[in-house]
Amino acid sequence: MVHLLNYILTQGMKQRHWDIFADITGIRIILSPTLTFKKCLALGINDHVEEIKQLSDNASKEYIIEIALNKMMDEWTGVKFQLLPYNDQDIYISTITDTEFQMLDDHILLTRQLSSSSFKGIFEEPLTKWEEDLRLSKDVINEWNEFQKTWLYLKPIFDNPDIKEQLHVENKKLSLVERIWKRIMKITLNKPWVMKTCPDKQLLDQLINGNIQLMKVQKALE
């Protein structure tokens, strides 16, 4: 009886597991605050210890996945871009720490491992979505960093009136890119949380296109 009670009390045993148990045995257990072990025994669950053990084992493995997924999401809840003004109220330099970027890589790896588990079951869809968000965020941050680095290099050069005049076409391109950058910064100021801002395909496309234009401007200086 002790083993049976332990199986029933396994963390992760949810109503969905008892629904499976009902499909197998015909005994329907409805989880509620008034449900007791004595009531379960009265329904005859002691005749199905092996079935409950199997469901309990599955539930505990699913629970590990659930806890790991929730923990990752919780760890990103308060992570924000660090935003520093750059000589202009509409331009900011944004960063995340090396630790946070490493956490991004670690979570991509962990999510992939969880997704390969045969017990992912009900968590397959949220795991897939979470991995997509992590990978998209990493791509966005990489493009973002490249954008900032190139822009910071080009900006003081094109602040020179002579350069502006000599390379007026490139200066126009830089100005267009800068307007896009200001729009991105405005959004980021209002929504600085990394996992609310970065999983955005449109943002990634804007940064990629911006980097292409910045590369063209940089090439003109060579």
JSON list of C-alpha atoms in Angstrom, two decimals:
[
{"chain": "A", "resi": 1, "resn": "MET", "atom": "CA", "xyz": [0.00, 0.00, 0.00]},
{"chain": "A", "resi": 2, "resn": "VAL", "atom": "CA", "xyz": [2.88, 2.36, 0.76]},
{"chain": "A", "resi": 3, "resn": "HIS", "atom": "CA", "xyz": [4.26, 1.93, -2.76]},
{"chain": "A", "resi": 4, "resn": "LEU", "atom": "CA", "xyz": [0.83, 2.55, -4.24]},
{"chain": "A", "resi": 5, "resn": "LEU", "atom": "CA", "xyz": [0.44, 5.74, -2.20]},
{"chain": "A", "resi": 6, "resn": "ASN", "atom": "CA", "xyz": [3.87, 6.92, -3.33]},
{"chain": "A", "resi": 7, "resn": "TYR", "atom": "CA", "xyz": [2.94, 6.33, -6.96]},
{"chain": "A", "resi": 8, "resn": "ILE", "atom": "CA", "xyz": [-0.25, 8.33, -6.55]},
{"chain": "A", "resi": 9, "resn": "LEU", "atom": "CA", "xyz": [1.58, 11.19, -4.83]},
{"chain": "A", "resi": 10, "resn": "THR", "atom": "CA", "xyz": [4.29, 11.40, -7.48]},
{"chain": "A", "resi": 11, "resn": "GLN", "atom": "CA", "xyz": [4.95, 15.00, -8.48]},
{"chain": "A", "resi": 12, "resn": "GLY", "atom": "CA", "xyz": [3.63, 15.49, -11.96]},
{"chain": "A", "resi": 13, "resn": "MET", "atom": "CA", "xyz": [0.66, 13.15, -11.67]},
{"chain": "A", "resi": 14, "resn": "LYS", "atom": "CA", "xyz": [-2.03, 15.27, -13.32]},
{"chain": "A", "resi": 15, "resn": "GLN", "atom": "CA", "xyz": [-5.62, 14.73, -14.30]},
{"chain": "A", "resi": 16, "resn": "ARG", "atom": "CA", "xyz": [-4.49, 13.71, -17.78]},
{"chain": "A", "resi": 17, "resn": "HIS", "atom": "CA", "xyz": [-2.69, 10.69, -16.29]},
{"chain": "A", "resi": 18, "resn": "TRP", "atom": "CA", "xyz": [-5.79, 9.63, -14.40]},
{"chain": "A", "resi": 19, "resn": "ASP", "atom": "CA", "xyz": [-7.79, 10.01, -17.61]},
{"chain": "A", "resi": 20, "resn": "ILE", "atom": "CA", "xyz": [-5.41, 7.53, -19.24]},
{"chain": "A", "resi": 21, "resn": "PHE", "atom": "CA", "xyz": [-5.86, 5.27, -16.21]},
{"chain": "A", "resi": 22, "resn": "ALA", "atom": "CA", "xyz": [-9.64, 5.45, -16.71]},
{"chain": "A", "resi": 23, "resn": "ASP", "atom": "CA", "xyz": [-9.26, 4.48, -20.36]},
{"chain": "A", "resi": 24, "resn": "ILE", "atom": "CA", "xyz": [-7.20, 1.44, -19.33]},
{"chain": "A", "resi": 25, "resn": "THR", "atom": "CA", "xyz": [-9.16, 0.25, -16.30]},
{"chain": "A", "resi": 26, "resn": "GLY", "atom": "CA", "xyz": [-12.56, 1.90, -16.44]},
{"chain": "A", "resi": 27, "resn": "ILE", "atom": "CA", "xyz": [-11.93, 3.42, -13.01]},
{"chain": "A", "resi": 28, "resn": "ARG", "atom": "CA", "xyz": [-12.37, 7.18, -13.11]},
{"chain": "A", "resi": 29, "resn": "ILE", "atom": "CA", "xyz": [-10.42, 9.28, -10.63]},
{"chain": "A", "resi": 30, "resn": "ILE", "atom": "CA", "xyz": [-11.18, 13.00, -10.54]},
{"chain": "A", "resi": 31, "resn": "LEU", "atom": "CA", "xyz": [-8.57, 15.06, -8.73]},
{"chain": "A", "resi": 32, "resn": "SER", "atom": "CA", "xyz": [-10.10, 17.38, -6.16]},
{"chain": "A", "resi": 33, "resn": "PRO", "atom": "CA", "xyz": [-9.37, 18.71, -2.66]},
{"chain": "A", "resi": 34, "resn": "THR", "atom": "CA", "xyz": [-11.79, 16.14, -1.22]},
{"chain": "A", "resi": 35, "resn": "LEU", "atom": "CA", "xyz": [-10.19, 13.12, -2.90]},
{"chain": "A", "resi": 36, "resn": "THR", "atom": "CA", "xyz": [-8.58, 10.75, -0.38]},
{"chain": "A", "resi": 37, "resn": "PHE", "atom": "CA", "xyz": [-6.50, 7.61, -0.63]},
{"chain": "A", "resi": 38, "resn": "LYS", "atom": "CA", "xyz": [-9.32, 5.72, 1.08]},
{"chain": "A", "resi": 39, "resn": "LYS", "atom": "CA", "xyz": [-11.76, 6.79, -1.64]},
{"chain": "A", "resi": 40, "resn": "CYS", "atom": "CA", "xyz": [-9.31, 5.67, -4.31]},
{"chain": "A", "resi": 41, "resn": "LEU", "atom": "CA", "xyz": [-8.96, 2.27, -2.67]},
{"chain": "A", "resi": 42, "resn": "ALA", "atom": "CA", "xyz": [-12.73, 1.96, -2.52]},
{"chain": "A", "resi": 43, "resn": "LEU", "atom": "CA", "xyz": [-12.80, 2.36, -6.30]},
{"chain": "A", "resi": 44, "resn": "GLY", "atom": "CA", "xyz": [-10.45, -0.61, -6.64]},
{"chain": "A", "resi": 45, "resn": "ILE", "atom": "CA", "xyz": [-7.19, 1.02, -7.71]},
{"chain": "A", "resi": 46, "resn": "ASN", "atom": "CA", "xyz": [-5.22, -1.49, -5.61]},
{"chain": "A", "resi": 47, "resn": "ASP", "atom": "CA", "xyz": [-5.98, -4.04, -8.33]},
{"chain": "A", "resi": 48, "resn": "HIS", "atom": "CA", "xyz": [-4.04, -1.93, -10.84]},
{"chain": "A", "resi": 49, "resn": "VAL", "atom": "CA", "xyz": [-0.75, -1.15, -9.11]},
{"chain": "A", "resi": 50, "resn": "GLU", "atom": "CA", "xyz": [1.37, -1.85, -12.20]},
{"chain": "A", "resi": 51, "resn": "GLU", "atom": "CA", "xyz": [-0.70, 0.47, -14.37]},
{"chain": "A", "resi": 52, "resn": "ILE", "atom": "CA", "xyz": [-0.43, 3.24, -11.77]},
{"chain": "A", "resi": 53, "resn": "LYS", "atom": "CA", "xyz": [3.31, 2.63, -11.40]},
{"chain": "A", "resi": 54, "resn": "GLN", "atom": "CA", "xyz": [3.81, 3.03, -15.16]},
{"chain": "A", "resi": 55, "resn": "LEU", "atom": "CA", "xyz": [1.76, 6.22, -15.24]},
{"chain": "A", "resi": 56, "resn": "SER", "atom": "CA", "xyz": [3.64, 7.50, -12.21]},
{"chain": "A", "resi": 57, "resn": "ASP", "atom": "CA", "xyz": [7.01, 6.84, -13.87]},
{"chain": "A", "resi": 58, "resn": "ASN", "atom": "CA", "xyz": [5.88, 8.65, -17.01]},
{"chain": "A", "resi": 59, "resn": "ALA", "atom": "CA", "xyz": [4.48, 11.55, -14.99]},
{"chain": "A", "resi": 60, "resn": "SER", "atom": "CA", "xyz": [7.73, 12.03, -13.08]},
{"chain": "A", "resi": 61, "resn": "LYS", "atom": "CA", "xyz": [9.73, 12.18, -16.33]},
{"chain": "A", "resi": 62, "resn": "GLU", "atom": "CA", "xyz": [7.24, 14.60, -17.87]},
{"chain": "A", "resi": 63, "resn": "TYR", "atom": "CA", "xyz": [7.44, 16.69, -14.71]},
{"chain": "A", "resi": 64, "resn": "ILE", "atom": "CA", "xyz": [11.21, 17.04, -15.10]},
{"chain": "A", "resi": 65, "resn": "ILE", "atom": "CA", "xyz": [10.64, 18.48, -18.58]},
{"chain": "A", "resi": 66, "resn": "GLU", "atom": "CA", "xyz": [7.89, 20.80, -17.34]},
{"chain": "A", "resi": 67, "resn": "ILE", "atom": "CA", "xyz": [10.03, 22.13, -14.49]},
{"chain": "A", "resi": 68, "resn": "ALA", "atom": "CA", "xyz": [13.07, 22.64, -16.74]},
{"chain": "A", "resi": 69, "resn": "LEU", "atom": "CA", "xyz": [11.03, 24.50, -19.36]},
{"chain": "A", "resi": 70, "resn": "ASN", "atom": "CA", "xyz": [9.34, 26.73, -16.79]},
{"chain": "A", "resi": 71, "resn": "LYS", "atom": "CA", "xyz": [12.68, 27.44, -15.11]},
{"chain": "A", "resi": 72, "resn": "MET", "atom": "CA", "xyz": [14.23, 28.60, -18.39]},
{"chain": "A", "resi": 73, "resn": "MET", "atom": "CA", "xyz": [11.29, 30.87, -19.12]},
{"chain": "A", "resi": 74, "resn": "ASP", "atom": "CA", "xyz": [11.38, 32.29, -15.59]},
{"chain": "A", "resi": 75, "resn": "GLU", "atom": "CA", "xyz": [15.10, 33.03, -15.87]},
{"chain": "A", "resi": 76, "resn": "TRP", "atom": "CA", "xyz": [14.44, 35.29, -18.87]},
{"chain": "A", "resi": 77, "resn": "THR", "atom": "CA", "xyz": [11.50, 37.12, -17.31]},
{"chain": "A", "resi": 78, "resn": "GLY", "atom": "CA", "xyz": [13.56, 39.96, -15.88]},
{"chain": "A", "resi": 79, "resn": "VAL", "atom": "CA", "xyz": [16.42, 40.06, -18.39]},
{"chain": "A", "resi": 80, "resn": "LYS", "atom": "CA", "xyz": [16.51, 43.45, -20.10]},
{"chain": "A", "resi": 81, "resn": "PHE", "atom": "CA", "xyz": [18.75, 45.18, -22.59]},
{"chain": "A", "resi": 82, "resn": "GLN", "atom": "CA", "xyz": [21.10, 47.67, -21.00]},
{"chain": "A", "resi": 83, "resn": "LEU", "atom": "CA", "xyz": [20.45, 50.92, -22.87]},
{"chain": "A", "resi": 84, "resn": "LEU", "atom": "CA", "xyz": [22.92, 53.80, -22.88]},
{"chain": "A", "resi": 85, "resn": "PRO", "atom": "CA", "xyz": [22.23, 57.09, -24.71]},
{"chain": "A", "resi": 86, "resn": "TYR", "atom": "CA", "xyz": [24.59, 58.01, -27.53]},
{"chain": "A", "resi": 87, "resn": "ASN", "atom": "CA", "xyz": [24.91, 61.78, -28.04]},
{"chain": "A", "resi": 88, "resn": "ASP", "atom": "CA", "xyz": [21.30, 61.89, -29.15]},
{"chain": "A", "resi": 89, "resn": "GLN", "atom": "CA", "xyz": [18.10, 61.31, -27.26]},
{"chain": "A", "resi": 90, "resn": "ASP", "atom": "CA", "xyz": [16.83, 59.02, -30.03]},
{"chain": "A", "resi": 91, "resn": "ILE", "atom": "CA", "xyz": [19.93, 56.83, -30.28]},
{"chain": "A", "resi": 92, "resn": "TYR", "atom": "CA", "xyz": [20.89, 54.25, -27.68]},
{"chain": "A", "resi": 93, "resn": "ILE", "atom": "CA", "xyz": [23.56, 51.61, -27.44]},
{"chain": "A", "resi": 94, "resn": "SER", "atom": "CA", "xyz": [22.13, 48.34, -26.19]},
{"chain": "A", "resi": 95, "resn": "THR", "atom": "CA", "xyz": [23.91, 45.37, -24.68]},
{"chain": "A", "resi": 96, "resn": "ILE", "atom": "CA", "xyz": [23.33, 42.17, -22.82]},
{"chain": "A", "resi": 97, "resn": "THR", "atom": "CA", "xyz": [25.95, 40.64, -20.56]},
{"chain": "A", "resi": 98, "resn": "ASP", "atom": "CA", "xyz": [28.23, 37.77, -21.55]},
{"chain": "A", "resi": 99, "resn": "THR", "atom": "CA", "xyz": [26.51, 35.71, -18.87]},
{"chain": "A", "resi": 100, "resn": "GLU", "atom": "CA", "xyz": [23.12, 36.33, -20.43]},
{"chain": "A", "resi": 101, "resn": "PHE", "atom": "CA", "xyz": [24.38, 35.49, -23.91]},
{"chain": "A", "resi": 102, "resn": "GLN", "atom": "CA", "xyz": [25.90, 32.28, -22.55]},
{"chain": "A", "resi": 103, "resn": "MET", "atom": "CA", "xyz": [22.57, 31.48, -20.92]},
{"chain": "A", "resi": 104, "resn": "LEU", "atom": "CA", "xyz": [20.98, 31.81, -24.35]},
{"chain": "A", "resi": 105, "resn": "ASP", "atom": "CA", "xyz": [23.34, 29.18, -25.77]},
{"chain": "A", "resi": 106, "resn": "ASP", "atom": "CA", "xyz": [22.86, 26.94, -22.74]},
{"chain": "A", "resi": 107, "resn": "HIS", "atom": "CA", "xyz": [19.09, 27.13, -23.01]},
{"chain": "A", "resi": 108, "resn": "ILE", "atom": "CA", "xyz": [19.13, 26.32, -26.72]},
{"chain": "A", "resi": 109, "resn": "LEU", "atom": "CA", "xyz": [21.14, 23.18, -25.94]},
{"chain": "A", "resi": 110, "resn": "LEU", "atom": "CA", "xyz": [18.93, 22.21, -22.99]},
{"chain": "A", "resi": 111, "resn": "THR", "atom": "CA", "xyz": [15.73, 22.74, -24.98]},
{"chain": "A", "resi": 112, "resn": "ARG", "atom": "CA", "xyz": [17.06, 20.56, -27.78]},
{"chain": "A", "resi": 113, "resn": "GLN", "atom": "CA", "xyz": [17.85, 17.82, -25.24]},
{"chain": "A", "resi": 114, "resn": "LEU", "atom": "CA", "xyz": [14.37, 18.05, -23.71]},
{"chain": "A", "resi": 115, "resn": "SER", "atom": "CA", "xyz": [12.81, 17.93, -27.17]},
{"chain": "A", "resi": 116, "resn": "SER", "atom": "CA", "xyz": [14.60, 14.67, -27.90]},
{"chain": "A", "resi": 117, "resn": "SER", "atom": "CA", "xyz": [13.02, 12.97, -24.87]},
{"chain": "A", "resi": 118, "resn": "SER", "atom": "CA", "xyz": [10.42, 10.31, -25.56]},
{"chain": "A", "resi": 119, "resn": "PHE", "atom": "CA", "xyz": [8.46, 11.77, -22.63]},
{"chain": "A", "resi": 120, "resn": "LYS", "atom": "CA", "xyz": [8.08, 15.29, -24.06]},
{"chain": "A", "resi": 121, "resn": "GLY", "atom": "CA", "xyz": [4.47, 14.42, -24.94]},
{"chain": "A", "resi": 122, "resn": "ILE", "atom": "CA", "xyz": [2.19, 17.33, -24.08]},
{"chain": "A", "resi": 123, "resn": "PHE", "atom": "CA", "xyz": [5.19, 19.69, -23.94]},
{"chain": "A", "resi": 124, "resn": "GLU", "atom": "CA", "xyz": [6.29, 19.13, -27.54]},
{"chain": "A", "resi": 125, "resn": "GLU", "atom": "CA", "xyz": [4.57, 22.24, -28.89]},
{"chain": "A", "resi": 126, "resn": "PRO", "atom": "CA", "xyz": [5.79, 24.67, -26.17]},
{"chain": "A", "resi": 127, "resn": "LEU", "atom": "CA", "xyz": [9.30, 23.20, -26.43]},
{"chain": "A", "resi": 128, "resn": "THR", "atom": "CA", "xyz": [9.32, 23.75, -30.19]},
{"chain": "A", "resi": 129, "resn": "LYS", "atom": "CA", "xyz": [8.07, 27.32, -29.78]},
{"chain": "A", "resi": 130, "resn": "TRP", "atom": "CA", "xyz": [10.59, 28.04, -27.04]},
{"chain": "A", "resi": 131, "resn": "GLU", "atom": "CA", "xyz": [13.51, 26.73, -29.10]},
{"chain": "A", "resi": 132, "resn": "GLU", "atom": "CA", "xyz": [12.37, 28.84, -32.06]},
{"chain": "A", "resi": 133, "resn": "ASP", "atom": "CA", "xyz": [12.22, 31.92, -29.81]},
{"chain": "A", "resi": 134, "resn": "LEU", "atom": "CA", "xyz": [15.69, 31.24, -28.40]},
{"chain": "A", "resi": 135, "resn": "ARG", "atom": "CA", "xyz": [17.27, 30.70, -31.81]},
{"chain": "A", "resi": 136, "resn": "LEU", "atom": "CA", "xyz": [15.56, 33.73, -33.30]},
{"chain": "A", "resi": 137, "resn": "SER", "atom": "CA", "xyz": [16.67, 35.82, -30.32]},
{"chain": "A", "resi": 138, "resn": "LYS", "atom": "CA", "xyz": [20.26, 34.69, -30.78]},
{"chain": "A", "resi": 139, "resn": "ASP", "atom": "CA", "xyz": [20.17, 35.60, -34.47]},
{"chain": "A", "resi": 140, "resn": "VAL", "atom": "CA", "xyz": [18.65, 39.00, -33.66]},
{"chain": "A", "resi": 141, "resn": "ILE", "atom": "CA", "xyz": [21.26, 39.75, -30.99]},
{"chain": "A", "resi": 142, "resn": "ASN", "atom": "CA", "xyz": [24.12, 38.75, -33.32]},
{"chain": "A", "resi": 143, "resn": "GLU", "atom": "CA", "xyz": [22.82, 40.98, -36.11]},
{"chain": "A", "resi": 144, "resn": "TRP", "atom": "CA", "xyz": [22.09, 43.71, -33.56]},
{"chain": "A", "resi": 145, "resn": "ASN", "atom": "CA", "xyz": [25.66, 43.65, -32.24]},
{"chain": "A", "resi": 146, "resn": "GLU", "atom": "CA", "xyz": [27.09, 43.75, -35.75]},
{"chain": "A", "resi": 147, "resn": "PHE", "atom": "CA", "xyz": [24.79, 46.64, -36.65]},
{"chain": "A", "resi": 148, "resn": "GLN", "atom": "CA", "xyz": [25.85, 48.64, -33.60]},
{"chain": "A", "resi": 149, "resn": "LYS", "atom": "CA", "xyz": [29.55, 47.96, -34.10]},
{"chain": "A", "resi": 150, "resn": "THR", "atom": "CA", "xyz": [29.49, 49.09, -37.73]},
{"chain": "A", "resi": 151, "resn": "TRP", "atom": "CA", "xyz": [27.26, 52.07, -37.06]},
{"chain": "A", "resi": 152, "resn": "LEU", "atom": "CA", "xyz": [29.48, 53.25, -34.19]},
{"chain": "A", "resi": 153, "resn": "TYR", "atom": "CA", "xyz": [32.46, 53.08, -36.54]},
{"chain": "A", "resi": 154, "resn": "LEU", "atom": "CA", "xyz": [30.75, 54.94, -39.38]},
{"chain": "A", "resi": 155, "resn": "LYS", "atom": "CA", "xyz": [28.84, 57.59, -37.42]},
{"chain": "A", "resi": 156, "resn": "PRO", "atom": "CA", "xyz": [31.80, 59.81, -36.40]},
{"chain": "A", "resi": 157, "resn": "ILE", "atom": "CA", "xyz": [33.31, 59.51, -39.88]},
{"chain": "A", "resi": 158, "resn": "PHE", "atom": "CA", "xyz": [30.16, 60.79, -41.56]},
{"chain": "A", "resi": 159, "resn": "ASP", "atom": "CA", "xyz": [29.77, 63.55, -39.01]},
{"chain": "A", "resi": 160, "resn": "ASN", "atom": "CA", "xyz": [32.61, 65.16, -40.93]},
{"chain": "A", "resi": 161, "resn": "PRO", "atom": "CA", "xyz": [31.07, 67.62, -43.45]},
{"chain": "A", "resi": 162, "resn": "ASP", "atom": "CA", "xyz": [33.77, 66.88, -46.04]},
{"chain": "A", "resi": 163, "resn": "ILE", "atom": "CA", "xyz": [33.02, 63.14, -45.95]},
{"chain": "A", "resi": 164, "resn": "LYS", "atom": "CA", "xyz": [29.30, 63.84, -46.23]},
{"chain": "A", "resi": 165, "resn": "GLU", "atom": "CA", "xyz": [29.91, 65.90, -49.34]},
{"chain": "A", "resi": 166, "resn": "GLN", "atom": "CA", "xyz": [32.34, 63.47, -50.95]},
{"chain": "A", "resi": 167, "resn": "LEU", "atom": "CA", "xyz": [30.18, 60.41, -50.22]},
{"chain": "A", "resi": 168, "resn": "HIS", "atom": "CA", "xyz": [26.73, 61.92, -50.37]},
{"chain": "A", "resi": 169, "resn": "VAL", "atom": "CA", "xyz": [25.12, 58.69, -51.67]},
{"chain": "A", "resi": 170, "resn": "GLU", "atom": "CA", "xyz": [26.57, 56.66, -48.82]},
{"chain": "A", "resi": 171, "resn": "ASN", "atom": "CA", "xyz": [25.65, 59.38, -46.34]},
{"chain": "A", "resi": 172, "resn": "LYS", "atom": "CA", "xyz": [22.06, 59.13, -47.53]},
{"chain": "A", "resi": 173, "resn": "LYS", "atom": "CA", "xyz": [22.14, 55.35, -47.01]},
{"chain": "A", "resi": 174, "resn": "LEU", "atom": "CA", "xyz": [23.53, 55.83, -43.53]},
{"chain": "A", "resi": 175, "resn": "SER", "atom": "CA", "xyz": [20.79, 58.33, -42.70]},
{"chain": "A", "resi": 176, "resn": "LEU", "atom": "CA", "xyz": [18.11, 55.90, -43.86]},
{"chain": "A", "resi": 177, "resn": "VAL", "atom": "CA", "xyz": [19.60, 53.11, -41.76]},
{"chain": "A", "resi": 178, "resn": "GLU", "atom": "CA", "xyz": [19.81, 55.46, -38.80]},
{"chain": "A", "resi": 179, "resn": "ARG", "atom": "CA", "xyz": [16.10, 56.22, -39.03]},
{"chain": "A", "resi": 180, "resn": "ILE", "atom": "CA", "xyz": [15.36, 52.49, -38.90]},
{"chain": "A", "resi": 181, "resn": "TRP", "atom": "CA", "xyz": [17.69, 52.19, -35.92]},
{"chain": "A", "resi": 182, "resn": "LYS", "atom": "CA", "xyz": [15.87, 54.98, -34.10]},
{"chain": "A", "resi": 183, "resn": "ARG", "atom": "CA", "xyz": [12.55, 53.21, -34.62]},
{"chain": "A", "resi": 184, "resn": "ILE", "atom": "CA", "xyz": [14.01, 49.98, -33.23]},
{"chain": "A", "resi": 185, "resn": "MET", "atom": "CA", "xyz": [15.40, 51.84, -30.24]},
{"chain": "A", "resi": 186, "resn": "LYS", "atom": "CA", "xyz": [12.06, 53.51, -29.56]},
{"chain": "A", "resi": 187, "resn": "ILE", "atom": "CA", "xyz": [10.38, 50.10, -29.44]},
{"chain": "A", "resi": 188, "resn": "THR", "atom": "CA", "xyz": [13.16, 48.69, -27.26]},
{"chain": "A", "resi": 189, "resn": "LEU", "atom": "CA", "xyz": [12.90, 51.54, -24.78]},
{"chain": "A", "resi": 190, "resn": "ASN", "atom": "CA", "xyz": [9.23, 50.72, -24.29]},
{"chain": "A", "resi": 191, "resn": "LYS", "atom": "CA", "xyz": [9.86, 46.98, -24.31]},
{"chain": "A", "resi": 192, "resn": "PRO", "atom": "CA", "xyz": [13.42, 46.35, -23.07]},
{"chain": "A", "resi": 193, "resn": "TRP", "atom": "CA", "xyz": [12.92, 42.71, -22.07]},
{"chain": "A", "resi": 194, "resn": "VAL", "atom": "CA", "xyz": [15.08, 40.52, -24.29]},
{"chain": "A", "resi": 195, "resn": "MET", "atom": "CA", "xyz": [12.55, 37.72, -24.73]},
{"chain": "A", "resi": 196, "resn": "LYS", "atom": "CA", "xyz": [9.74, 40.14, -25.53]},
{"chain": "A", "resi": 197, "resn": "THR", "atom": "CA", "xyz": [11.72, 42.09, -28.12]},
{"chain": "A", "resi": 198, "resn": "CYS", "atom": "CA", "xyz": [14.06, 39.63, -29.83]},
{"chain": "A", "resi": 199, "resn": "PRO", "atom": "CA", "xyz": [11.87, 36.73, -31.01]},
{"chain": "A", "resi": 200, "resn": "ASP", "atom": "CA", "xyz": [10.70, 38.84, -33.94]},
{"chain": "A", "resi": 201, "resn": "LYS", "atom": "CA", "xyz": [11.34, 37.79, -37.55]},
{"chain": "A", "resi": 202, "resn": "GLN", "atom": "CA", "xyz": [10.53, 41.26, -38.85]},
{"chain": "A", "resi": 203, "resn": "LEU", "atom": "CA", "xyz": [13.12, 42.78, -36.51]},
{"chain": "A", "resi": 204, "resn": "LEU", "atom": "CA", "xyz": [15.69, 40.25, -37.72]},
{"chain": "A", "resi": 205, "resn": "ASP", "atom": "CA", "xyz": [14.97, 41.15, -41.35]},
{"chain": "A", "resi": 206, "resn": "GLN", "atom": "CA", "xyz": [15.34, 44.86, -40.58]},
{"chain": "A", "resi": 207, "resn": "LEU", "atom": "CA", "xyz": [18.69, 44.29, -38.91]},
{"chain": "A", "resi": 208, "resn": "ILE", "atom": "CA", "xyz": [19.96, 42.05, -41.71]},
{"chain": "A", "resi": 209, "resn": "ASN", "atom": "CA", "xyz": [18.97, 44.61, -44.34]},
{"chain": "A", "resi": 210, "resn": "GLY", "atom": "CA", "xyz": [20.48, 47.38, -42.23]},
{"chain": "A", "resi": 211, "resn": "ASN", "atom": "CA", "xyz": [23.76, 45.49, -41.99]},
{"chain": "A", "resi": 212, "resn": "ILE", "atom": "CA", "xyz": [23.82, 45.01, -45.76]},
{"chain": "A", "resi": 213, "resn": "GLN", "atom": "CA", "xyz": [23.47, 48.76, -46.26]},
{"chain": "A", "resi": 214, "resn": "LEU", "atom": "CA", "xyz": [26.10, 49.53, -43.62]},
{"chain": "A", "resi": 215, "resn": "MET", "atom": "CA", "xyz": [28.54, 47.17, -45.33]},
{"chain": "A", "resi": 216, "resn": "LYS", "atom": "CA", "xyz": [28.01, 49.03, -48.61]},
{"chain": "A", "resi": 217, "resn": "VAL", "atom": "CA", "xyz": [28.71, 52.33, -46.88]},
{"chain": "A", "resi": 218, "resn": "GLN", "atom": "CA", "xyz": [31.82, 50.90, -45.24]},
{"chain": "A", "resi": 219, "resn": "LYS", "atom": "CA", "xyz": [33.11, 49.55, -48.56]},
{"chain": "A", "resi": 220, "resn": "ALA", "atom": "CA", "xyz": [32.94, 53.03, -50.05]},
{"chain": "A", "resi": 221, "resn": "LEU", "atom": "CA", "xyz": [35.53, 54.12, -47.50]},
{"chain": "A", "resi": 222, "resn": "GLU", "atom": "CA", "xyz": [38.06, 51.49, -48.55]}
]
